[in-house]
Short mmCIF file of C-alpha atoms in Angstrom, two decimals:
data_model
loop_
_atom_site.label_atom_id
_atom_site.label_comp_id
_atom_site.label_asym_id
_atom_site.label_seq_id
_atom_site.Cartn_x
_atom_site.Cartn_y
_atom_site.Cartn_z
CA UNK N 200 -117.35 82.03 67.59
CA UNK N 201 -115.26 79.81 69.73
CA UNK N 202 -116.43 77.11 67.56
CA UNK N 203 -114.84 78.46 64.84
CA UNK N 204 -111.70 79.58 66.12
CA UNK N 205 -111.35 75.87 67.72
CA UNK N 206 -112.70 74.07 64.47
CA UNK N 207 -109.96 76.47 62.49
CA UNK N 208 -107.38 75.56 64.52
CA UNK N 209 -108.18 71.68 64.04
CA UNK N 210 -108.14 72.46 60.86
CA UNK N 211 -104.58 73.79 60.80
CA UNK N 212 -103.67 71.32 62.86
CA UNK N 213 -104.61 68.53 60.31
CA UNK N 214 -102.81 70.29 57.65
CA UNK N 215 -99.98 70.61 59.61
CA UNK N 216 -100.19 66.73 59.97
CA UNK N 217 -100.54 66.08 56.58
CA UNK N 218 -97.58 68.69 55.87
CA UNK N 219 -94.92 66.54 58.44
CA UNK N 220 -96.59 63.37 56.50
CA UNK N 221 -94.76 63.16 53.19
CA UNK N 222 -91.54 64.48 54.86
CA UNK N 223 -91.34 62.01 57.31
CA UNK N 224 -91.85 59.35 54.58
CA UNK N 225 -89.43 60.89 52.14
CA UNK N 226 -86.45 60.49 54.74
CA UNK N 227 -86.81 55.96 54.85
CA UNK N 228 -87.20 56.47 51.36
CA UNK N 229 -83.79 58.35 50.85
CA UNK N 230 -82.37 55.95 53.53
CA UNK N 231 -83.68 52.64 51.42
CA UNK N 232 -82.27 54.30 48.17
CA UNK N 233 -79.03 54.82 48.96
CA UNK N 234 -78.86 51.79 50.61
CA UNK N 235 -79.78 49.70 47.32
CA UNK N 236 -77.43 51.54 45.62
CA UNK N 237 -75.04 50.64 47.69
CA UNK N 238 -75.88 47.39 47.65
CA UNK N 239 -76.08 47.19 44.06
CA UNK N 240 -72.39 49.00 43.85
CA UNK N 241 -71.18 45.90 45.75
CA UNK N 242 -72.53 43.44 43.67
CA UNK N 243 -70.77 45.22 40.90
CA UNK N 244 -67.58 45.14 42.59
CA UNK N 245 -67.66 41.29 43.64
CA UNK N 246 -68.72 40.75 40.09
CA UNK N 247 -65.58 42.25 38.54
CA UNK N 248 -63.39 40.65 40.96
CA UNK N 249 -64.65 36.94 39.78
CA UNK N 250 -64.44 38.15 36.81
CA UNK N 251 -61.19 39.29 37.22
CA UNK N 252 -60.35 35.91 39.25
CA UNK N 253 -61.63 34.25 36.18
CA UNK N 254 -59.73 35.81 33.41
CA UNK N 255 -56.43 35.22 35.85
CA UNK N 256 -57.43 31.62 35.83
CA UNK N 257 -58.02 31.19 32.15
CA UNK N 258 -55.04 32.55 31.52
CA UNK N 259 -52.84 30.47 34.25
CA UNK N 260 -54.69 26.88 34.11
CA UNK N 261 -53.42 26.82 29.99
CA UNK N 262 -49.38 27.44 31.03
CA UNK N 263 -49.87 25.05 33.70
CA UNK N 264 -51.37 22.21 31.86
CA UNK N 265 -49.22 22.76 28.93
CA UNK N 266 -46.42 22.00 30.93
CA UNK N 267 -47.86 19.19 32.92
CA UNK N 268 -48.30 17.34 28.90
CA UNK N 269 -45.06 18.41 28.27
CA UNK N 270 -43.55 16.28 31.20
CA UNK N 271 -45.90 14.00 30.62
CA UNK N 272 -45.21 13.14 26.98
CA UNK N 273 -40.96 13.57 28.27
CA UNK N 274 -42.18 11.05 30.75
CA UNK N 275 -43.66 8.31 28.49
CA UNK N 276 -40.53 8.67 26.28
CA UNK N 277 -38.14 8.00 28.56
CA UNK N 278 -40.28 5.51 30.04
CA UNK N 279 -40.52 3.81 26.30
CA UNK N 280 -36.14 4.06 26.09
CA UNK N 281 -35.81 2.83 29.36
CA UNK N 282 -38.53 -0.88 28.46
CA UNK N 283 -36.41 -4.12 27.13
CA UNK N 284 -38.25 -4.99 23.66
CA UNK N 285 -39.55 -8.22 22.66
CA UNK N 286 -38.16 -10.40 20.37
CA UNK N 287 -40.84 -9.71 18.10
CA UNK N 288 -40.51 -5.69 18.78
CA UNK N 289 -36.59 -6.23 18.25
CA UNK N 290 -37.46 -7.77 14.37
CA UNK N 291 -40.23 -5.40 13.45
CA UNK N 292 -37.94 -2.65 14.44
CA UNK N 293 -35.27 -3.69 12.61
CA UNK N 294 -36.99 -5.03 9.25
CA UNK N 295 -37.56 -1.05 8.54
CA UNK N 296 -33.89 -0.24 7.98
CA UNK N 297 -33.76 -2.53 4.73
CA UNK N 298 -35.40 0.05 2.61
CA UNK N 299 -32.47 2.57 3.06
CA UNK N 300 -29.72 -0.16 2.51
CA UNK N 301 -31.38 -1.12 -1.17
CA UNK N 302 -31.93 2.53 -2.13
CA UNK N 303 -28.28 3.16 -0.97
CA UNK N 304 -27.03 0.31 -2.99
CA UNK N 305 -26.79 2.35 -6.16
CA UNK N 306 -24.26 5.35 -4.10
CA UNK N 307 -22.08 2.12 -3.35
CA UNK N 308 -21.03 1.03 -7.24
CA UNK N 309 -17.81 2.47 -6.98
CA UNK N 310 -16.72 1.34 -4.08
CA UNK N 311 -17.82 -2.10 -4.76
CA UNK N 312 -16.13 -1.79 -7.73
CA UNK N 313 -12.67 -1.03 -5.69
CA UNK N 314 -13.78 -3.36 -2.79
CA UNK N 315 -15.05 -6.62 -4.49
CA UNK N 316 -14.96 -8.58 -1.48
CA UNK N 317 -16.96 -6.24 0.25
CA UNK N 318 -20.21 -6.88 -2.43
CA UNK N 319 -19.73 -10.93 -1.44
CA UNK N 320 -20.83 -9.56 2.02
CA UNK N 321 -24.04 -8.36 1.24
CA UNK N 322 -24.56 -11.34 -1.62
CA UNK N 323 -27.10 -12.97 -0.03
CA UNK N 324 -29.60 -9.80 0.11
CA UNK N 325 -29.23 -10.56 -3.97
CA UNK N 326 -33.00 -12.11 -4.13
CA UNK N 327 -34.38 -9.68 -1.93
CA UNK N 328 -32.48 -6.78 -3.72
CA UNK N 329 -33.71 -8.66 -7.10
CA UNK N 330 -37.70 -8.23 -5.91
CA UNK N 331 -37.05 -4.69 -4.55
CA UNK N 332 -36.00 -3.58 -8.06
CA UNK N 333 -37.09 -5.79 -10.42
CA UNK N 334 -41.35 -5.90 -9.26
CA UNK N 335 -42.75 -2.56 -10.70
CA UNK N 336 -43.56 -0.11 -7.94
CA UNK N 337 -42.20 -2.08 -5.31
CA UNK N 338 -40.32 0.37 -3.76
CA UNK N 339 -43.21 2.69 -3.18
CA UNK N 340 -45.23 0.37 -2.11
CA UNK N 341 -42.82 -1.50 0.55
CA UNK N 342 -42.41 2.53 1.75
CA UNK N 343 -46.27 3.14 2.06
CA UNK N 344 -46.61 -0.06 3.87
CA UNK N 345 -43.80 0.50 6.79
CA UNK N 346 -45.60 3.94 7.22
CA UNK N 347 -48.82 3.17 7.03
CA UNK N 348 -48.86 0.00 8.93
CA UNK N 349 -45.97 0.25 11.32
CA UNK N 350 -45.45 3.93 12.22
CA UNK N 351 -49.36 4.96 11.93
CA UNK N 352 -50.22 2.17 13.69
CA UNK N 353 -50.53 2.04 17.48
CA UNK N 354 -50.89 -1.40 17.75
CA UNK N 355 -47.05 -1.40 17.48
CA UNK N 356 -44.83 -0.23 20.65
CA UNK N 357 -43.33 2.76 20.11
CA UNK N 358 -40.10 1.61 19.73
CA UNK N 359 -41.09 -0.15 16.66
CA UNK N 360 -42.59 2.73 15.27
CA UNK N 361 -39.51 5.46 16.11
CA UNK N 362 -36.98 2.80 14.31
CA UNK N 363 -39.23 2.63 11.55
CA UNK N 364 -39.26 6.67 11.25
CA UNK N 365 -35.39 6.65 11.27
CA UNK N 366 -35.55 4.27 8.21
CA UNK N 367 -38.13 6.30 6.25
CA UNK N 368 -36.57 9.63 6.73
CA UNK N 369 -33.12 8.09 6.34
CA UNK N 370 -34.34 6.49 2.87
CA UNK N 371 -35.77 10.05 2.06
CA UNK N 372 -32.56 11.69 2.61
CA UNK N 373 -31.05 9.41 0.01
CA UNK N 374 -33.35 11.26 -2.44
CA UNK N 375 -31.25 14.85 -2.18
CA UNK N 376 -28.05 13.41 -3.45
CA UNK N 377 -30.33 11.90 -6.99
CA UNK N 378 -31.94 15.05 -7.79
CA UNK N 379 -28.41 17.05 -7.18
CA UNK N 380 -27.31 14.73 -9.65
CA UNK N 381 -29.90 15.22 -12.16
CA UNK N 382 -29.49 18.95 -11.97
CA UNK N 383 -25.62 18.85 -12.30
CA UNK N 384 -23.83 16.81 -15.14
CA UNK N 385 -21.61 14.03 -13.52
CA UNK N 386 -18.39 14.74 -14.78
CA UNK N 387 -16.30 12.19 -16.78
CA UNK N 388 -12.61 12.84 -15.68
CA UNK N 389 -9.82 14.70 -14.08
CA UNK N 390 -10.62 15.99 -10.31
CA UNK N 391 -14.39 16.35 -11.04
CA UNK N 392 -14.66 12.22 -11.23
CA UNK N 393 -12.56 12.19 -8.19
CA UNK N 394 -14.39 14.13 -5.97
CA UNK N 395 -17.56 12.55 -7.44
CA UNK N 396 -16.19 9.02 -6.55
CA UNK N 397 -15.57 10.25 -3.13
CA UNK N 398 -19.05 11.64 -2.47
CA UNK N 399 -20.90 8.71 -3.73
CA UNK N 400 -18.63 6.58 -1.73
CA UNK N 401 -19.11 8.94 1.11
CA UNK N 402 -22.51 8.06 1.18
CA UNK N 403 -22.89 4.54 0.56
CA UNK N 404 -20.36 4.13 3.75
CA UNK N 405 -23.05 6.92 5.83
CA UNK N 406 -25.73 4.90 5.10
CA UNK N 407 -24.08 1.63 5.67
CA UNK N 408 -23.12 2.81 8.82
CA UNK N 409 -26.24 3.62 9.58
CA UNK N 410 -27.97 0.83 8.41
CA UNK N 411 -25.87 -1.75 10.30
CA UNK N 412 -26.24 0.14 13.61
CA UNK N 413 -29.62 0.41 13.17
CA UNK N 414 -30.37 -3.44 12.64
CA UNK N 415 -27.37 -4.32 15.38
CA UNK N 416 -28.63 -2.08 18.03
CA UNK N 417 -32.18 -3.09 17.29
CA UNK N 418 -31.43 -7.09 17.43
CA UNK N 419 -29.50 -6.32 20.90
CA UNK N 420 -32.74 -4.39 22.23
CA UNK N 421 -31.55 -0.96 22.27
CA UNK N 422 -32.82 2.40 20.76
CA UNK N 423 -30.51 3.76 18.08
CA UNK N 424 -30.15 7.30 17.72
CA UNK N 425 -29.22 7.93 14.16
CA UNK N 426 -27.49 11.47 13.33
CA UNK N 427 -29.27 14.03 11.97
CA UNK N 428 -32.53 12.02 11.84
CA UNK N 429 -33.75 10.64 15.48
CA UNK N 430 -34.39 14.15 16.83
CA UNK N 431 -36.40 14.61 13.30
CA UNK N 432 -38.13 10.84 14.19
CA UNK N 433 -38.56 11.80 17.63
CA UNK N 434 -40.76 14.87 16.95
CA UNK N 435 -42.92 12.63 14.55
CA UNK N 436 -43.48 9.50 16.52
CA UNK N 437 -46.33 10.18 19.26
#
């Protein structure tokens, strides 16, 4: 009887035991879940802040290096003003500004016609006028050529290549005033002829002007600044 009362109570005793067993284990359990989840929460919130730090970067680096190649490209302009050309820079640059002076010629007939000795100035440009005009497609090809192989072309300093922008857009300005004209009759008299006189000698003495301080600055090694046209040539010239 005693042996059964003390083998009962081992008995309990053992189920007891294996009672407290699962309930001690469950507590480290609890203790190592929450403590990955916290760790895991962390990770998540270091992970959005690079992320965040990221973005803010991405964002910042772009404003920042646009303006450093904005200075930069200010820099190697004034840097290109501020260089003495070359002889040889000083003629290439120069050559260019021909092309507007032989399309102007045609604005200048009046005025040449009240200003003869004026047209004995520019008589010997006659042969090179002559072969402008007279070879079939020269003009279009001489303008192809100076933009194609001077301004396109970074073999040339660009000082060569701005002057030579300033003479093609000048020379395409000239082209407004002839398709005006074929749109509007030219009249034949009265204050219509006047006025039409005026203009076309107007224009011959803008581009004249031009022209001349275009070749004379270029021939004394400074950077002309045509109106109207070298912020134009600026923006084009890299």
């Amino acid at each position: 009887m005693a042996c059964q009362c003390l083998g009962s109570a081992l008995v309990s005793s053992a189920g007891a035991t294996r009672g407290l067993g699962p309930a001690v284990t469950r507590k480290p359990l609890r203790i190592s879940t929450h403590a990955r989840s916290v760790t895991v929460t962390a990770a998540r919130l270091s992970a959005c802040n690079r992320s965040q730090l990221s973005c803010f970067h991405s964002k910042a680096v772009p404003a920042h290096s646009h303006r450093n190649s904005r200075r930069q490209r200010h820099q190697v302009r004034t840097e290109a003003y501020n260089q003495k050309p070359d002889i040889a820079d000083r003629v290439v640059a120069s050559v260019p500004y021909l092309i507007p002076l032989c399309d102007g010629l045609r604005y200048g007939k009046f005025f040449f016609a009240q200003f003869p000795q004026f047209a004995r100035l520019l008589a010997p440009l006659n042969p090179l006028v002559s072969l402008y005009f007279g070879v079939p497609f020269a003009s279009f090809a001489v303008f192809f050529a100076v933009y194609l192989g001077i301004i396109n072309n970074q073999n040339f300093s660009r000082y060569c290549r701005f002057n030579a922008m300033q003479a093609v857009l000048l020379d395409v300005v000239l082209i407004l005033p002839g398709l005006f004209e074929n749109l509007i009759r030219p009249p034949s008299s009265g204050p219509g002829l006047q006025a039409y006189i005026s203009l076309y000698n107007s224009i011959w003495l803008f581009v004249f002007a031009c022209v001349a301080y275009g070749i004379g600055s270029c021939l004394t090694g400074q950077t002309p600044r045509l109106p109207f046209i070298a912020d134009a040539a600026d923006q084009q010239v890299r």
